[in-house]
Short mmCIF file of C-alpha atoms in Angstrom, two decimals:
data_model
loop_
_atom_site.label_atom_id
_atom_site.label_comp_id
_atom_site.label_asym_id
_atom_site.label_seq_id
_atom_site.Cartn_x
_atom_site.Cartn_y
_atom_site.Cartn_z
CA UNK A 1040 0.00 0.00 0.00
CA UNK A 1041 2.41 2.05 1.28
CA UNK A 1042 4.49 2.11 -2.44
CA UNK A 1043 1.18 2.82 -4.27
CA UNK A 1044 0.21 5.65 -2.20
CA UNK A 1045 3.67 6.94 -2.42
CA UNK A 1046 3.24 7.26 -6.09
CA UNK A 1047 -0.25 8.59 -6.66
CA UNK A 1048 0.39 11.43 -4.24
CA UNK A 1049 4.04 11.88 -5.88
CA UNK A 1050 2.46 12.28 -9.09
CA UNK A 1051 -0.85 14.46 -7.83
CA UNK A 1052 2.45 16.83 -6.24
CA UNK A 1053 4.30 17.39 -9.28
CA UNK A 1054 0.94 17.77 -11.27
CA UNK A 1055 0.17 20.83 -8.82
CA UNK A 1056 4.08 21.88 -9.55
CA UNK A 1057 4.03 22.18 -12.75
CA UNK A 1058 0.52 24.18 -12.62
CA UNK A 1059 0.75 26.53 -10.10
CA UNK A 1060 2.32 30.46 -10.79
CA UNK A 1061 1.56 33.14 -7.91
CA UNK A 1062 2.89 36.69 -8.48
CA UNK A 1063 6.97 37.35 -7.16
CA UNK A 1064 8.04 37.98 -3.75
CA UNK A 1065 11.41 39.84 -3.30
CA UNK A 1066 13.52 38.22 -0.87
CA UNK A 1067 14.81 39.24 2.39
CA UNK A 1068 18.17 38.16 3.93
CA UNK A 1069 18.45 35.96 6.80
CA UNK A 1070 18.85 37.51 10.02
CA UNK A 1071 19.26 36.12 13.89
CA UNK A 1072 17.76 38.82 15.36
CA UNK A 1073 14.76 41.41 14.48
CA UNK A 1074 13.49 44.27 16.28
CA UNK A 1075 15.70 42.57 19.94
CA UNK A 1076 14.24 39.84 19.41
CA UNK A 1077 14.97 36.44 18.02
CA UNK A 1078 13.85 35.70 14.71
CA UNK A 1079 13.68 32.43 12.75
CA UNK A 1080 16.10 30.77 10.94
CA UNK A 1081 16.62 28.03 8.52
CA UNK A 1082 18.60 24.71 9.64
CA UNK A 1083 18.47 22.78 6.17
CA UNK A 1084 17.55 24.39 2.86
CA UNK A 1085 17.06 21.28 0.47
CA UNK A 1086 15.09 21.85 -2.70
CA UNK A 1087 11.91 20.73 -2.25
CA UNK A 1088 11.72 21.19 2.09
CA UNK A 1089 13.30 23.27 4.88
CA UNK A 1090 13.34 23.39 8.20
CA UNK A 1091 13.24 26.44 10.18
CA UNK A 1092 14.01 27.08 13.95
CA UNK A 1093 10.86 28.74 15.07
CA UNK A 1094 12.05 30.84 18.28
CA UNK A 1095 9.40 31.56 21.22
CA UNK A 1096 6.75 34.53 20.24
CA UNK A 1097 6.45 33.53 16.56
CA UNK A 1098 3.19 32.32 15.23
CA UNK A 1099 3.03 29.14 12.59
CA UNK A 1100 -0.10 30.55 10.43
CA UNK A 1101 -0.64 27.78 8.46
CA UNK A 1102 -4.14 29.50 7.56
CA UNK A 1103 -3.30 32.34 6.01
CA UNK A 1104 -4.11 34.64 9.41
CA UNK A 1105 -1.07 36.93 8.29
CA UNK A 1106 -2.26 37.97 5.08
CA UNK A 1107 -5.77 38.49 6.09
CA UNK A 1108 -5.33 41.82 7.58
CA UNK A 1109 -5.00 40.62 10.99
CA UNK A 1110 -3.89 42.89 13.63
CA UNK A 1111 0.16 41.76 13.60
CA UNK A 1112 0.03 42.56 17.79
CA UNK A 1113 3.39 41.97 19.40
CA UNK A 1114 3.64 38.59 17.31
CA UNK A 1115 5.34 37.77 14.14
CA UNK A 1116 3.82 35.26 11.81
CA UNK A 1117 6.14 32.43 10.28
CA UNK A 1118 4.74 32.28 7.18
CA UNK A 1119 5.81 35.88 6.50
CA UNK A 1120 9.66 34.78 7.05
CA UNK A 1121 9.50 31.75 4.73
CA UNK A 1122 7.23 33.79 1.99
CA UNK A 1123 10.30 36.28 2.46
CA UNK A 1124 12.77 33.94 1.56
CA UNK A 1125 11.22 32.25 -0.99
CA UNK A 1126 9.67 32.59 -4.14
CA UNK A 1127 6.29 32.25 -5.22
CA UNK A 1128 6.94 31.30 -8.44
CA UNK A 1129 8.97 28.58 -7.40
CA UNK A 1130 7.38 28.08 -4.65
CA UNK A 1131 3.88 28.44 -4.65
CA UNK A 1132 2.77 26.39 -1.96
CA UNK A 1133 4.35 28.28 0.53
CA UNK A 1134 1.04 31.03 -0.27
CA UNK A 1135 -1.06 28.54 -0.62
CA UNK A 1136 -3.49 28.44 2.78
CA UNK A 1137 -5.41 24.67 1.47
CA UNK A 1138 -1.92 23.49 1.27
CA UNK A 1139 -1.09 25.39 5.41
CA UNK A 1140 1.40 27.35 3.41
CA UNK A 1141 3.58 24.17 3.46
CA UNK A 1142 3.79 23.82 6.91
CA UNK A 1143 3.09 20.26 8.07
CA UNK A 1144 2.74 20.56 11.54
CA UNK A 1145 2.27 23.92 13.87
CA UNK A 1146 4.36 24.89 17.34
CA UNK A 1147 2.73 26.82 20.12
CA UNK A 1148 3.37 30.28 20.03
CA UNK A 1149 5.28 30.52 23.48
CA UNK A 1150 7.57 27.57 22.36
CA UNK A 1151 10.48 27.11 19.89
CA UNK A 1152 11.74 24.24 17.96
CA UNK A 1153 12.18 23.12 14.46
CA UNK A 1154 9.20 23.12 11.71
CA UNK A 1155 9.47 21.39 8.94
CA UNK A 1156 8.38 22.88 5.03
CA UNK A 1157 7.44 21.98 1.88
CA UNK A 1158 8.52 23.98 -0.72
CA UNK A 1159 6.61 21.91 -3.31
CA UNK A 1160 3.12 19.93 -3.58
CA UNK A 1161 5.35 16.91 -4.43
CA UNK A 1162 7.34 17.20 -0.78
CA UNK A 1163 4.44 18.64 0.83
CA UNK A 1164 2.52 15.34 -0.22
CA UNK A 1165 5.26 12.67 0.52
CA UNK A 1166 6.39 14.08 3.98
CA UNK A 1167 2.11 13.91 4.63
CA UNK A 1168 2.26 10.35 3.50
CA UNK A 1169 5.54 9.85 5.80
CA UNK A 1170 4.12 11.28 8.80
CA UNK A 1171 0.63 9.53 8.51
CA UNK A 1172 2.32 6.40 8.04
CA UNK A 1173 4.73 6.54 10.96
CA UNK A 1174 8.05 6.40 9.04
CA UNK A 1175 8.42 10.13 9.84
CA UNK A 1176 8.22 10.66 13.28
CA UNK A 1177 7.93 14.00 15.72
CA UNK A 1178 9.80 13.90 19.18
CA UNK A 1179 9.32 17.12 21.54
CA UNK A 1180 11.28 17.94 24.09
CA UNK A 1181 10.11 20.17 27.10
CA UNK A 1182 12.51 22.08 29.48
CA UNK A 1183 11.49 23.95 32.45
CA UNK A 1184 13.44 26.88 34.28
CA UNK A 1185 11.80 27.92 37.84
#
């Protein structure tokens, strides 16, 4: 099951490649700190998924809540650092709010830890079918000061 799954989604993910355009973003550089405070980062830059540190106070809106005119507060949305870095013409997903603007799995806001990204439908699909079949795993880690 498992190898013909693998294949229908691989193929439904590079169908949705090759189809999807969205208008240019310009890029921003990288940068460990914004504003005195931390700001993400990417860990591994591969090219079809990333990870990026999320650091505490950063919101993973995987719904689009950034670009809906949402009051920004003293948060900073995630999907606004990878859209920065990225671009939508090569990567489309990462606008794409059906598709959780790549993200496949969230963080709580007061936490930090490593997300991992799709930058295509193709990766976005397998890594689904790898973490719904158990061969990808999460492990979280707490730590407590106080």
């Amino acid at each position: 099951f498992n190898v013909a799954a693998r294949k229908v989604v691989h193929r439904l993910g590079q169908a949705m490649d090759r189809g999807s355009v969205i208008q240019s973003v310009a890029a921003m550089p990288d940068q460990s700190q914004q504003h005195g405070r931390s700001a993400p980062s990417t860990v591994v830059d591969l090219k079809d998924r990333m990870v990026v540190l999320k650091p505490p106070g950063w919101q993973v809106d995987t719904e689009g809540e950034a670009n809906l005119g949402q009051p920004h507060r003293a948060r900073r949305w995630l999907s606004e650092y990878v859209q920065a870095r990225l671009s939508s013409r090569a990567c489309p997903i990462v606008h794409d709010t059906k598709h959780h603007c790549g993200f496949l799995h969230r963080l709580d806001v007061p936490s930090s830890g490593l997300l991992l990204v799709a930058k295509t439908y193709t990766a976005y699909y397998d890594l689904q079918l790898q973490l719904n079949s158990g061969s990808l795993q999460r492990d979280y880690l707490v730590l407590l000061h106080g």
